[in-house]
Amino acid sequence: MKEAILASNDLQLMIGATMPSGTCLTDMLSNVRMGLTPSYTPSSPAEAATSPIQSSVNIRQHDEDMVEIPILTSLPSHVIHTLVKKFIQRVLPIYPFLYEPSIWGHVERAMQKRIVQIPGASTGSVRPDYDFLILYLILAISSTLGSANSGNEARCMAFSGSLFSEGIHHLSSKAPFPNDLAEIQATLLILQYALINPKYANVWVLSGVVMRSCLELGLHREVSPAIGLDSLTVDMRRQIFWVAYCMDRSICSALQRPLSIPDPTINTLFPAICLTQQGGVQHRPDPTKFLALRQIQFAKLQSTIIEVHFQGKELEVGQTWDD
């Protein structure tokens, strides 16, 4: 009986929806009802059709070879570059989990691939691709920025949702992540969009996925110099972890849920203000990184408040409520 229960399709769907690994991230997005907290998996196609996520991952065959990109094909290049630039200027300074030159690399490769016609494929169809996934998610986030003040919020959100729905098709085993850090970066982008538009992805589940991935890779611990990683890679590991930390604290405080990782177990350093290149040449301090550091410091303060006010942590010896 135990073996039959473990092998049942319903139980496997539950496990895949709450503890995804690798390309199972696709299954998590399609199987967990979208919103702030997980609930149920649609039991029939008719029920699934009423879900907001139906317009994205639920309606396609798993890991299909070709996906259509009608919205991206219709967008002029200057509009795409403008939206990406807005993301870099307004989001990246606060949440620097992507390297700006890498972002432009994804953009340029995706722009080239969208005009290359694959023999036997329909017009406007491409193979699932990580570059497209990153570009679509950035465009979906960027198209919402400032929409509340423009008077066109509903139109911008609808356009953003269409971009997300079209772009999430590239989350596929046919488009493997370049490395483990890239998978976390893509998940952070999805989480960031979920914080803007919660009906398209589950912030609580995604935040847990990101933090578990960070722990599995040891991003919460400062990397040993003996490993021999270059300074840019070491700093990116720090940036990815602290962005995940900030989002985790924000979500846990809003939902009054337990923190994913206690602060005493973290010893990774903050992102570097200056990076030393080969030959001892130093960059000037990057002023945008100060914004990220302030965000981290706020999240650490938030973490302490959550533990004391909502989770029963005792005040330290000599500490007062004013402290």
PDB file of C-alpha atoms in Angstrom:
ATOM      1  CA  MET A   1       0.000   0.000   0.000  1.00  0.00           C
ATOM      2  CA  LYS A   2       2.844   2.376   0.863  1.00  0.00           C
ATOM      3  CA  GLU A   3       4.534   1.753  -2.490  1.00  0.00           C
ATOM      4  CA  ALA A   4       1.256   2.285  -4.329  1.00  0.00           C
ATOM      5  CA  ILE A   5       0.702   5.605  -2.561  1.00  0.00           C
ATOM      6  CA  LEU A   6       4.240   6.810  -3.304  1.00  0.00           C
ATOM      7  CA  ALA A   7       3.863   5.832  -6.952  1.00  0.00           C
ATOM      8  CA  SER A   8       0.485   7.539  -7.358  1.00  0.00           C
ATOM      9  CA  ASN A   9       0.332  10.352  -9.885  1.00  0.00           C
ATOM     10  CA  ASP A  10      -1.425  12.748  -7.486  1.00  0.00           C
ATOM     11  CA  LEU A  11       1.289  12.426  -4.846  1.00  0.00           C
ATOM     12  CA  GLN A  12       4.066  12.841  -7.403  1.00  0.00           C
ATOM     13  CA  LEU A  13       2.381  16.031  -8.653  1.00  0.00           C
ATOM     14  CA  MET A  14       2.260  17.364  -5.086  1.00  0.00           C
ATOM     15  CA  ILE A  15       5.942  16.601  -4.533  1.00  0.00           C
ATOM     16  CA  GLY A  16       6.954  18.132  -7.850  1.00  0.00           C
ATOM     17  CA  ALA A  17       4.883  21.248  -7.170  1.00  0.00           C
ATOM     18  CA  THR A  18       6.332  21.979  -3.741  1.00  0.00           C
ATOM     19  CA  MET A  19       9.906  20.692  -3.998  1.00  0.00           C
ATOM     20  CA  PRO A  20      11.059  21.300  -7.571  1.00  0.00           C
ATOM     21  CA  SER A  21      14.580  20.588  -8.721  1.00  0.00           C
ATOM     22  CA  GLY A  22      16.253  21.337 -12.040  1.00  0.00           C
ATOM     23  CA  THR A  23      13.801  21.595 -14.916  1.00  0.00           C
ATOM     24  CA  CYS A  24      11.014  20.601 -12.521  1.00  0.00           C
ATOM     25  CA  LEU A  25      10.646  24.362 -12.076  1.00  0.00           C
ATOM     26  CA  THR A  26       8.386  24.215 -15.134  1.00  0.00           C
ATOM     27  CA  ASP A  27       6.132  21.681 -13.412  1.00  0.00           C
ATOM     28  CA  MET A  28       6.007  23.822 -10.288  1.00  0.00           C
ATOM     29  CA  LEU A  29       4.719  26.817 -12.230  1.00  0.00           C
ATOM     30  CA  SER A  30       2.044  24.765 -13.956  1.00  0.00           C
ATOM     31  CA  ASN A  31       0.935  22.606 -11.011  1.00  0.00           C
ATOM     32  CA  VAL A  32       0.727  25.087  -8.130  1.00  0.00           C
ATOM     33  CA  ARG A  33      -2.206  27.454  -8.202  1.00  0.00           C
ATOM     34  CA  MET A  34      -0.888  30.967  -8.644  1.00  0.00           C
ATOM     35  CA  GLY A  35      -1.264  33.565  -5.913  1.00  0.00           C
ATOM     36  CA  LEU A  36       0.327  34.325  -2.585  1.00  0.00           C
ATOM     37  CA  THR A  37      -0.104  30.889  -1.046  1.00  0.00           C
ATOM     38  CA  PRO A  38      -0.319  27.393  -2.578  1.00  0.00           C
ATOM     39  CA  SER A  39      -3.669  25.687  -2.734  1.00  0.00           C
ATOM     40  CA  TYR A  40      -4.764  23.100  -5.269  1.00  0.00           C
ATOM     41  CA  THR A  41      -3.839  21.630  -8.623  1.00  0.00           C
ATOM     42  CA  PRO A  42      -6.608  21.850 -11.269  1.00  0.00           C
ATOM     43  CA  SER A  43      -8.043  18.341 -11.620  1.00  0.00           C
ATOM     44  CA  SER A  44      -9.399  18.735 -15.155  1.00  0.00           C
ATOM     45  CA  PRO A  45      -8.678  20.722 -18.346  1.00  0.00           C
ATOM     46  CA  ALA A  46     -11.918  22.645 -17.837  1.00  0.00           C
ATOM     47  CA  GLU A  47     -10.892  23.652 -14.321  1.00  0.00           C
ATOM     48  CA  ALA A  48      -7.372  24.524 -15.486  1.00  0.00           C
ATOM     49  CA  ALA A  49      -8.830  26.822 -18.142  1.00  0.00           C
ATOM     50  CA  THR A  50     -10.098  29.148 -15.416  1.00  0.00           C
ATOM     51  CA  SER A  51      -6.614  29.610 -13.928  1.00  0.00           C
ATOM     52  CA  PRO A  52      -4.588  32.718 -14.852  1.00  0.00           C
ATOM     53  CA  ILE A  53      -1.557  30.572 -15.584  1.00  0.00           C
ATOM     54  CA  GLN A  54      -3.572  28.667 -18.199  1.00  0.00           C
ATOM     55  CA  SER A  55      -2.452  31.219 -20.756  1.00  0.00           C
ATOM     56  CA  SER A  56       1.162  30.225 -20.256  1.00  0.00           C
ATOM     57  CA  VAL A  57       2.540  26.868 -19.179  1.00  0.00           C
ATOM     58  CA  ASN A  58      -0.647  24.832 -18.742  1.00  0.00           C
ATOM     59  CA  ILE A  59      -1.803  25.017 -22.347  1.00  0.00           C
ATOM     60  CA  ARG A  60       1.319  23.664 -24.001  1.00  0.00           C
ATOM     61  CA  GLN A  61       2.680  20.189 -24.352  1.00  0.00           C
ATOM     62  CA  HIS A  62       5.574  19.621 -21.964  1.00  0.00           C
ATOM     63  CA  ASP A  63       8.943  20.410 -23.520  1.00  0.00           C
ATOM     64  CA  GLU A  64       7.742  20.947 -27.071  1.00  0.00           C
ATOM     65  CA  ASP A  65      10.415  21.488 -29.711  1.00  0.00           C
ATOM     66  CA  MET A  66       9.190  24.825 -31.091  1.00  0.00           C
ATOM     67  CA  VAL A  67       7.455  27.787 -29.466  1.00  0.00           C
ATOM     68  CA  GLU A  68       5.890  30.816 -31.093  1.00  0.00           C
ATOM     69  CA  ILE A  69       7.034  34.366 -30.312  1.00  0.00           C
ATOM     70  CA  PRO A  70       4.361  36.619 -31.904  1.00  0.00           C
ATOM     71  CA  ILE A  71       4.632  39.448 -29.359  1.00  0.00           C
ATOM     72  CA  LEU A  72       8.423  39.594 -29.437  1.00  0.00           C
ATOM     73  CA  THR A  73       8.403  39.463 -33.238  1.00  0.00           C
ATOM     74  CA  SER A  74       6.019  42.423 -33.398  1.00  0.00           C
ATOM     75  CA  LEU A  75       8.040  44.628 -31.025  1.00  0.00           C
ATOM     76  CA  PRO A  76      10.448  47.090 -32.706  1.00  0.00           C
ATOM     77  CA  SER A  77      14.069  46.710 -31.651  1.00  0.00           C
ATOM     78  CA  HIS A  78      14.222  50.190 -30.132  1.00  0.00           C
ATOM     79  CA  VAL A  79      11.233  49.399 -27.889  1.00  0.00           C
ATOM     80  CA  ILE A  80      12.926  46.220 -26.645  1.00  0.00           C
ATOM     81  CA  HIS A  81      16.163  48.067 -25.929  1.00  0.00           C
ATOM     82  CA  THR A  82      14.280  50.857 -24.145  1.00  0.00           C
ATOM     83  CA  LEU A  83      12.465  48.405 -21.867  1.00  0.00           C
ATOM     84  CA  VAL A  84      15.676  46.511 -21.089  1.00  0.00           C
ATOM     85  CA  LYS A  85      17.458  49.789 -20.334  1.00  0.00           C
ATOM     86  CA  LYS A  86      14.629  50.784 -17.969  1.00  0.00           C
ATOM     87  CA  PHE A  87      15.054  47.475 -16.102  1.00  0.00           C
ATOM     88  CA  ILE A  88      18.809  48.031 -15.821  1.00  0.00           C
ATOM     89  CA  GLN A  89      18.406  51.590 -14.565  1.00  0.00           C
ATOM     90  CA  ARG A  90      15.513  51.101 -12.153  1.00  0.00           C
ATOM     91  CA  VAL A  91      15.579  47.489 -10.931  1.00  0.00           C
ATOM     92  CA  LEU A  92      19.162  46.268 -11.190  1.00  0.00           C
ATOM     93  CA  PRO A  93      20.644  48.876  -8.783  1.00  0.00           C
ATOM     94  CA  ILE A  94      18.367  47.622  -5.988  1.00  0.00           C
ATOM     95  CA  TYR A  95      18.422  43.923  -6.903  1.00  0.00           C
ATOM     96  CA  PRO A  96      21.776  43.350  -8.652  1.00  0.00           C
ATOM     97  CA  PHE A  97      21.499  39.609  -9.266  1.00  0.00           C
ATOM     98  CA  LEU A  98      22.328  39.905 -12.974  1.00  0.00           C
ATOM     99  CA  TYR A  99      25.492  41.230 -14.589  1.00  0.00           C
ATOM    100  CA  GLU A 100      24.640  44.096 -16.965  1.00  0.00           C
ATOM    101  CA  PRO A 101      26.928  42.962 -19.836  1.00  0.00           C
ATOM    102  CA  SER A 102      25.379  39.496 -19.564  1.00  0.00           C
ATOM    103  CA  ILE A 103      21.892  40.996 -19.889  1.00  0.00           C
ATOM    104  CA  TRP A 104      22.834  42.765 -23.121  1.00  0.00           C
ATOM    105  CA  GLY A 105      24.393  39.517 -24.326  1.00  0.00           C
ATOM    106  CA  HIS A 106      21.066  37.711 -23.802  1.00  0.00           C
ATOM    107  CA  VAL A 107      19.259  40.530 -25.603  1.00  0.00           C
ATOM    108  CA  GLU A 108      21.519  40.576 -28.642  1.00  0.00           C
ATOM    109  CA  ARG A 109      21.521  36.785 -29.040  1.00  0.00           C
ATOM    110  CA  ALA A 110      17.729  36.614 -28.731  1.00  0.00           C
ATOM    111  CA  MET A 111      17.327  39.448 -31.246  1.00  0.00           C
ATOM    112  CA  GLN A 112      19.482  37.564 -33.716  1.00  0.00           C
ATOM    113  CA  LYS A 113      17.662  34.272 -33.174  1.00  0.00           C
ATOM    114  CA  ARG A 114      14.206  35.793 -33.660  1.00  0.00           C
ATOM    115  CA  ILE A 115      15.001  36.714 -37.266  1.00  0.00           C
ATOM    116  CA  VAL A 116      16.641  33.395 -38.158  1.00  0.00           C
ATOM    117  CA  GLN A 117      14.105  31.073 -39.767  1.00  0.00           C
ATOM    118  CA  ILE A 118      14.498  27.399 -38.900  1.00  0.00           C
ATOM    119  CA  PRO A 119      13.808  25.033 -41.834  1.00  0.00           C
ATOM    120  CA  GLY A 120      10.411  23.373 -41.437  1.00  0.00           C
ATOM    121  CA  ALA A 121       9.297  25.708 -38.635  1.00  0.00           C
ATOM    122  CA  SER A 122       6.347  28.068 -38.895  1.00  0.00           C
ATOM    123  CA  THR A 123       6.977  31.788 -39.207  1.00  0.00           C
ATOM    124  CA  GLY A 124       7.725  33.356 -35.849  1.00  0.00           C
ATOM    125  CA  SER A 125       8.661  30.066 -34.190  1.00  0.00           C
ATOM    126  CA  VAL A 126      11.924  29.318 -32.406  1.00  0.00           C
ATOM    127  CA  ARG A 127      13.355  26.549 -30.291  1.00  0.00           C
ATOM    128  CA  PRO A 128      13.065  26.980 -26.499  1.00  0.00           C
ATOM    129  CA  ASP A 129      16.018  29.097 -25.483  1.00  0.00           C
ATOM    130  CA  TYR A 130      17.437  30.490 -22.225  1.00  0.00           C
ATOM    131  CA  ASP A 131      18.233  33.844 -23.894  1.00  0.00           C
ATOM    132  CA  PHE A 132      14.566  34.269 -24.807  1.00  0.00           C
ATOM    133  CA  LEU A 133      13.474  33.310 -21.284  1.00  0.00           C
ATOM    134  CA  ILE A 134      15.637  36.019 -19.705  1.00  0.00           C
ATOM    135  CA  LEU A 135      14.619  38.643 -22.277  1.00  0.00           C
ATOM    136  CA  TYR A 136      10.897  37.948 -21.905  1.00  0.00           C
ATOM    137  CA  LEU A 137      11.014  38.080 -18.109  1.00  0.00           C
ATOM    138  CA  ILE A 138      12.929  41.373 -18.150  1.00  0.00           C
ATOM    139  CA  LEU A 139      10.455  42.864 -20.644  1.00  0.00           C
ATOM    140  CA  ALA A 140       7.494  41.663 -18.551  1.00  0.00           C
ATOM    141  CA  ILE A 141       8.907  43.318 -15.419  1.00  0.00           C
ATOM    142  CA  SER A 142      10.008  46.499 -17.167  1.00  0.00           C
ATOM    143  CA  SER A 143       6.674  47.076 -18.891  1.00  0.00           C
ATOM    144  CA  THR A 144       4.995  47.467 -15.480  1.00  0.00           C
ATOM    145  CA  LEU A 145       7.422  50.074 -14.130  1.00  0.00           C
ATOM    146  CA  GLY A 146       5.747  53.440 -13.661  1.00  0.00           C
ATOM    147  CA  SER A 147       2.442  52.172 -15.042  1.00  0.00           C
ATOM    148  CA  ALA A 148       0.513  53.211 -11.907  1.00  0.00           C
ATOM    149  CA  ASN A 149       1.429  56.853 -12.515  1.00  0.00           C
ATOM    150  CA  SER A 150       0.843  56.843 -16.253  1.00  0.00           C
ATOM    151  CA  GLY A 151      -2.903  56.264 -16.231  1.00  0.00           C
ATOM    152  CA  ASN A 152      -2.442  53.117 -18.336  1.00  0.00           C
ATOM    153  CA  GLU A 153      -1.922  50.598 -15.561  1.00  0.00           C
ATOM    154  CA  ALA A 154      -4.514  48.089 -16.791  1.00  0.00           C
ATOM    155  CA  ARG A 155      -3.129  48.077 -20.336  1.00  0.00           C
ATOM    156  CA  CYS A 156       0.467  47.816 -19.138  1.00  0.00           C
ATOM    157  CA  MET A 157      -0.362  44.933 -16.803  1.00  0.00           C
ATOM    158  CA  ALA A 158      -2.235  43.098 -19.557  1.00  0.00           C
ATOM    159  CA  PHE A 159       0.699  43.559 -21.940  1.00  0.00           C
ATOM    160  CA  SER A 160       3.102  42.460 -19.215  1.00  0.00           C
ATOM    161  CA  GLY A 161       1.047  39.328 -18.529  1.00  0.00           C
ATOM    162  CA  SER A 162       1.075  38.469 -22.232  1.00  0.00           C
ATOM    163  CA  LEU A 163       4.861  38.798 -22.320  1.00  0.00           C
ATOM    164  CA  PHE A 164       5.212  36.547 -19.277  1.00  0.00           C
ATOM    165  CA  SER A 165       2.818  33.960 -20.680  1.00  0.00           C
ATOM    166  CA  GLU A 166       4.632  33.865 -24.009  1.00  0.00           C
ATOM    167  CA  GLY A 167       8.100  33.896 -22.504  1.00  0.00           C
ATOM    168  CA  ILE A 168       7.585  31.184 -19.889  1.00  0.00           C
ATOM    169  CA  HIS A 169       7.304  28.647 -22.734  1.00  0.00           C
ATOM    170  CA  HIS A 170      11.099  28.847 -22.899  1.00  0.00           C
ATOM    171  CA  LEU A 171      11.340  27.315 -19.422  1.00  0.00           C
ATOM    172  CA  SER A 172      11.967  23.850 -20.803  1.00  0.00           C
ATOM    173  CA  SER A 173      14.387  20.951 -20.611  1.00  0.00           C
ATOM    174  CA  LYS A 174      15.027  21.661 -24.301  1.00  0.00           C
ATOM    175  CA  ALA A 175      16.611  24.933 -23.145  1.00  0.00           C
ATOM    176  CA  PRO A 176      18.856  23.880 -20.241  1.00  0.00           C
ATOM    177  CA  PHE A 177      20.261  26.460 -17.868  1.00  0.00           C
ATOM    178  CA  PRO A 178      23.927  27.335 -18.558  1.00  0.00           C
ATOM    179  CA  ASN A 179      24.812  26.654 -14.910  1.00  0.00           C
ATOM    180  CA  ASP A 180      23.314  26.471 -11.418  1.00  0.00           C
ATOM    181  CA  LEU A 181      23.642  30.216 -10.804  1.00  0.00           C
ATOM    182  CA  ALA A 182      21.769  30.902 -14.049  1.00  0.00           C
ATOM    183  CA  GLU A 183      18.868  28.776 -12.833  1.00  0.00           C
ATOM    184  CA  ILE A 184      18.620  30.811  -9.617  1.00  0.00           C
ATOM    185  CA  GLN A 185      18.818  34.046 -11.603  1.00  0.00           C
ATOM    186  CA  ALA A 186      15.948  32.965 -13.847  1.00  0.00           C
ATOM    187  CA  THR A 187      13.882  31.915 -10.823  1.00  0.00           C
ATOM    188  CA  LEU A 188      14.577  35.280  -9.168  1.00  0.00           C
ATOM    189  CA  LEU A 189      13.245  37.019 -12.279  1.00  0.00           C
ATOM    190  CA  ILE A 190      10.074  34.924 -12.121  1.00  0.00           C
ATOM    191  CA  LEU A 191       9.772  35.687  -8.403  1.00  0.00           C
ATOM    192  CA  GLN A 192      10.288  39.385  -9.071  1.00  0.00           C
ATOM    193  CA  TYR A 193       7.468  39.326 -11.604  1.00  0.00           C
ATOM    194  CA  ALA A 194       5.287  37.389  -9.158  1.00  0.00           C
ATOM    195  CA  LEU A 195       5.736  40.152  -6.599  1.00  0.00           C
ATOM    196  CA  ILE A 196       4.310  42.569  -9.183  1.00  0.00           C
ATOM    197  CA  ASN A 197       1.598  40.299 -10.581  1.00  0.00           C
ATOM    198  CA  PRO A 198       0.922  37.482  -8.058  1.00  0.00           C
ATOM    199  CA  LYS A 199      -1.730  35.739 -10.165  1.00  0.00           C
ATOM    200  CA  TYR A 200       0.948  34.475 -12.556  1.00  0.00           C
ATOM    201  CA  ALA A 201       3.307  32.813 -10.062  1.00  0.00           C
ATOM    202  CA  ASN A 202       3.372  31.791  -6.418  1.00  0.00           C
ATOM    203  CA  VAL A 203       5.654  34.059  -4.394  1.00  0.00           C
ATOM    204  CA  TRP A 204       5.746  31.857  -1.289  1.00  0.00           C
ATOM    205  CA  VAL A 205       6.730  28.699  -3.163  1.00  0.00           C
ATOM    206  CA  LEU A 206       9.170  30.486  -5.473  1.00  0.00           C
ATOM    207  CA  SER A 207      10.898  32.234  -2.579  1.00  0.00           C
ATOM    208  CA  GLY A 208      11.391  28.880  -0.865  1.00  0.00           C
ATOM    209  CA  VAL A 209      12.773  27.366  -4.078  1.00  0.00           C
ATOM    210  CA  VAL A 210      15.278  30.203  -4.462  1.00  0.00           C
ATOM    211  CA  MET A 211      16.495  30.029  -0.867  1.00  0.00           C
ATOM    212  CA  ARG A 212      16.854  26.233  -0.942  1.00  0.00           C
ATOM    213  CA  SER A 213      18.854  26.508  -4.157  1.00  0.00           C
ATOM    214  CA  CYS A 214      21.117  29.099  -2.522  1.00  0.00           C
ATOM    215  CA  LEU A 215      21.679  26.793   0.450  1.00  0.00           C
ATOM    216  CA  GLU A 216      22.417  23.809  -1.787  1.00  0.00           C
ATOM    217  CA  LEU A 217      25.126  25.816  -3.575  1.00  0.00           C
ATOM    218  CA  GLY A 218      26.470  27.236  -0.315  1.00  0.00           C
ATOM    219  CA  LEU A 219      25.842  30.832  -1.335  1.00  0.00           C
ATOM    220  CA  HIS A 220      25.097  31.738   2.286  1.00  0.00           C
ATOM    221  CA  ARG A 221      28.707  30.913   3.184  1.00  0.00           C
ATOM    222  CA  GLU A 222      31.693  32.966   2.072  1.00  0.00           C
ATOM    223  CA  VAL A 223      33.565  31.046  -0.604  1.00  0.00           C
ATOM    224  CA  SER A 224      37.092  29.938   0.216  1.00  0.00           C
ATOM    225  CA  PRO A 225      39.900  31.594  -1.808  1.00  0.00           C
ATOM    226  CA  ALA A 226      41.373  28.109  -2.232  1.00  0.00           C
ATOM    227  CA  ILE A 227      38.569  27.276  -4.694  1.00  0.00           C
ATOM    228  CA  GLY A 228      40.112  29.723  -7.141  1.00  0.00           C
ATOM    229  CA  LEU A 229      37.011  31.559  -8.357  1.00  0.00           C
ATOM    230  CA  ASP A 230      37.543  34.926 -10.042  1.00  0.00           C
ATOM    231  CA  SER A 231      36.414  38.086  -8.245  1.00  0.00           C
ATOM    232  CA  LEU A 232      33.415  38.685 -10.533  1.00  0.00           C
ATOM    233  CA  THR A 233      32.042  35.186  -9.905  1.00  0.00           C
ATOM    234  CA  VAL A 234      32.561  35.482  -6.148  1.00  0.00           C
ATOM    235  CA  ASP A 235      30.791  38.834  -6.096  1.00  0.00           C
ATOM    236  CA  MET A 236      27.915  37.534  -8.213  1.00  0.00           C
ATOM    237  CA  ARG A 237      27.426  34.659  -5.765  1.00  0.00           C
ATOM    238  CA  ARG A 238      27.122  37.238  -2.987  1.00  0.00           C
ATOM    239  CA  GLN A 239      24.736  39.419  -4.972  1.00  0.00           C
ATOM    240  CA  ILE A 240      22.457  36.520  -5.870  1.00  0.00           C
ATOM    241  CA  PHE A 241      22.276  35.365  -2.257  1.00  0.00           C
ATOM    242  CA  TRP A 242      21.562  38.793  -0.775  1.00  0.00           C
ATOM    243  CA  VAL A 243      18.852  39.542  -3.345  1.00  0.00           C
ATOM    244  CA  ALA A 244      17.236  36.199  -2.479  1.00  0.00           C
ATOM    245  CA  TYR A 245      17.603  37.088   1.213  1.00  0.00           C
ATOM    246  CA  CYS A 246      15.904  40.471   0.742  1.00  0.00           C
ATOM    247  CA  MET A 247      12.986  38.936  -1.137  1.00  0.00           C
ATOM    248  CA  ASP A 248      12.646  36.156   1.435  1.00  0.00           C
ATOM    249  CA  ARG A 249      12.493  38.620   4.331  1.00  0.00           C
ATOM    250  CA  SER A 250       9.994  40.809   2.499  1.00  0.00           C
ATOM    251  CA  ILE A 251       7.676  37.884   1.714  1.00  0.00           C
ATOM    252  CA  CYS A 252       8.009  36.264   5.149  1.00  0.00           C
ATOM    253  CA  SER A 253       7.169  39.548   6.867  1.00  0.00           C
ATOM    254  CA  ALA A 254       4.137  40.132   4.640  1.00  0.00           C
ATOM    255  CA  LEU A 255       2.767  36.613   5.137  1.00  0.00           C
ATOM    256  CA  GLN A 256       4.143  36.182   8.706  1.00  0.00           C
ATOM    257  CA  ARG A 257       5.815  32.923   7.742  1.00  0.00           C
ATOM    258  CA  PRO A 258       9.008  31.400   9.229  1.00  0.00           C
ATOM    259  CA  LEU A 259      12.272  32.692   7.776  1.00  0.00           C
ATOM    260  CA  SER A 260      13.915  30.360   5.291  1.00  0.00           C
ATOM    261  CA  ILE A 261      17.345  30.685   6.908  1.00  0.00           C
ATOM    262  CA  PRO A 262      18.320  32.178  10.294  1.00  0.00           C
ATOM    263  CA  ASP A 263      20.764  35.073  10.240  1.00  0.00           C
ATOM    264  CA  PRO A 264      23.436  33.415  12.472  1.00  0.00           C
ATOM    265  CA  THR A 265      24.038  30.753   9.786  1.00  0.00           C
ATOM    266  CA  ILE A 266      24.989  33.393   7.186  1.00  0.00           C
ATOM    267  CA  ASN A 267      28.590  34.530   6.858  1.00  0.00           C
ATOM    268  CA  THR A 268      28.860  35.494   3.197  1.00  0.00           C
ATOM    269  CA  LEU A 269      30.066  39.060   2.702  1.00  0.00           C
ATOM    270  CA  PHE A 270      28.055  41.899   1.247  1.00  0.00           C
ATOM    271  CA  PRO A 271      28.602  42.649  -2.463  1.00  0.00           C
ATOM    272  CA  ALA A 272      31.811  44.529  -3.118  1.00  0.00           C
ATOM    273  CA  ILE A 273      31.640  48.263  -3.798  1.00  0.00           C
ATOM    274  CA  CYS A 274      34.900  48.038  -5.769  1.00  0.00           C
ATOM    275  CA  LEU A 275      36.269  45.019  -7.578  1.00  0.00           C
ATOM    276  CA  THR A 276      40.005  44.576  -8.078  1.00  0.00           C
ATOM    277  CA  GLN A 277      40.892  43.512 -11.600  1.00  0.00           C
ATOM    278  CA  GLN A 278      44.022  41.705 -12.715  1.00  0.00           C
ATOM    279  CA  GLY A 279      47.088  43.870 -12.356  1.00  0.00           C
ATOM    280  CA  GLY A 280      45.701  45.618  -9.300  1.00  0.00           C
ATOM    281  CA  VAL A 281      43.589  48.092 -11.289  1.00  0.00           C
ATOM    282  CA  GLN A 282      40.550  49.158  -9.271  1.00  0.00           C
ATOM    283  CA  HIS A 283      37.175  50.364 -10.472  1.00  0.00           C
ATOM    284  CA  ARG A 284      35.718  53.508  -8.999  1.00  0.00           C
ATOM    285  CA  PRO A 285      33.077  52.803  -6.370  1.00  0.00           C
ATOM    286  CA  ASP A 286      29.832  51.929  -8.094  1.00  0.00           C
ATOM    287  CA  PRO A 287      27.201  54.343  -6.687  1.00  0.00           C
ATOM    288  CA  THR A 288      24.349  52.009  -7.648  1.00  0.00           C
ATOM    289  CA  LYS A 289      25.668  49.335  -5.281  1.00  0.00           C
ATOM    290  CA  PHE A 290      24.999  51.596  -2.317  1.00  0.00           C
ATOM    291  CA  LEU A 291      21.274  51.203  -3.064  1.00  0.00           C
ATOM    292  CA  ALA A 292      21.612  47.408  -2.899  1.00  0.00           C
ATOM    293  CA  LEU A 293      23.545  47.621   0.379  1.00  0.00           C
ATOM    294  CA  ARG A 294      20.841  49.806   1.933  1.00  0.00           C
ATOM    295  CA  GLN A 295      18.236  47.273   0.797  1.00  0.00           C
ATOM    296  CA  ILE A 296      20.208  44.454   2.468  1.00  0.00           C
ATOM    297  CA  GLN A 297      20.591  46.433   5.695  1.00  0.00           C
ATOM    298  CA  PHE A 298      16.843  47.082   5.740  1.00  0.00           C
ATOM    299  CA  ALA A 299      16.167  43.370   5.181  1.00  0.00           C
ATOM    300  CA  LYS A 300      18.442  42.456   8.091  1.00  0.00           C
ATOM    301  CA  LEU A 301      16.570  44.898  10.312  1.00  0.00           C
ATOM    302  CA  GLN A 302      13.314  43.414   9.026  1.00  0.00           C
ATOM    303  CA  SER A 303      14.601  39.957   9.915  1.00  0.00           C
ATOM    304  CA  THR A 304      15.230  40.965  13.526  1.00  0.00           C
ATOM    305  CA  ILE A 305      11.795  42.572  13.814  1.00  0.00           C
ATOM    306  CA  ILE A 306      10.089  39.451  12.450  1.00  0.00           C
ATOM    307  CA  GLU A 307      11.866  37.170  14.926  1.00  0.00           C
ATOM    308  CA  VAL A 308      11.138  39.343  17.969  1.00  0.00           C
ATOM    309  CA  HIS A 309       7.639  40.571  17.222  1.00  0.00           C
ATOM    310  CA  PHE A 310       6.100  37.590  15.436  1.00  0.00           C
ATOM    311  CA  GLN A 311       8.171  34.516  16.303  1.00  0.00           C
ATOM    312  CA  GLY A 312       8.707  34.919  20.045  1.00  0.00           C
ATOM    313  CA  LYS A 313      12.457  35.530  20.086  1.00  0.00           C
ATOM    314  CA  GLU A 314      13.606  36.884  23.437  1.00  0.00           C
ATOM    315  CA  LEU A 315      15.403  40.192  23.646  1.00  0.00           C
ATOM    316  CA  GLU A 316      19.138  39.855  24.142  1.00  0.00           C
ATOM    317  CA  VAL A 317      20.648  40.614  27.542  1.00  0.00           C
ATOM    318  CA  GLY A 318      20.617  44.357  28.040  1.00  0.00           C
ATOM    319  CA  GLN A 319      18.558  44.962  24.896  1.00  0.00           C
ATOM    320  CA  THR A 320      15.482  47.178  25.070  1.00  0.00           C
ATOM    321  CA  TRP A 321      12.423  47.506  22.843  1.00  0.00           C
ATOM    322  CA  ASP A 322      13.792  50.857  21.667  1.00  0.00           C
ATOM    323  CA  ASP A 323      16.977  49.056  20.546  1.00  0.00           C
TER     324      ASP A 323
END
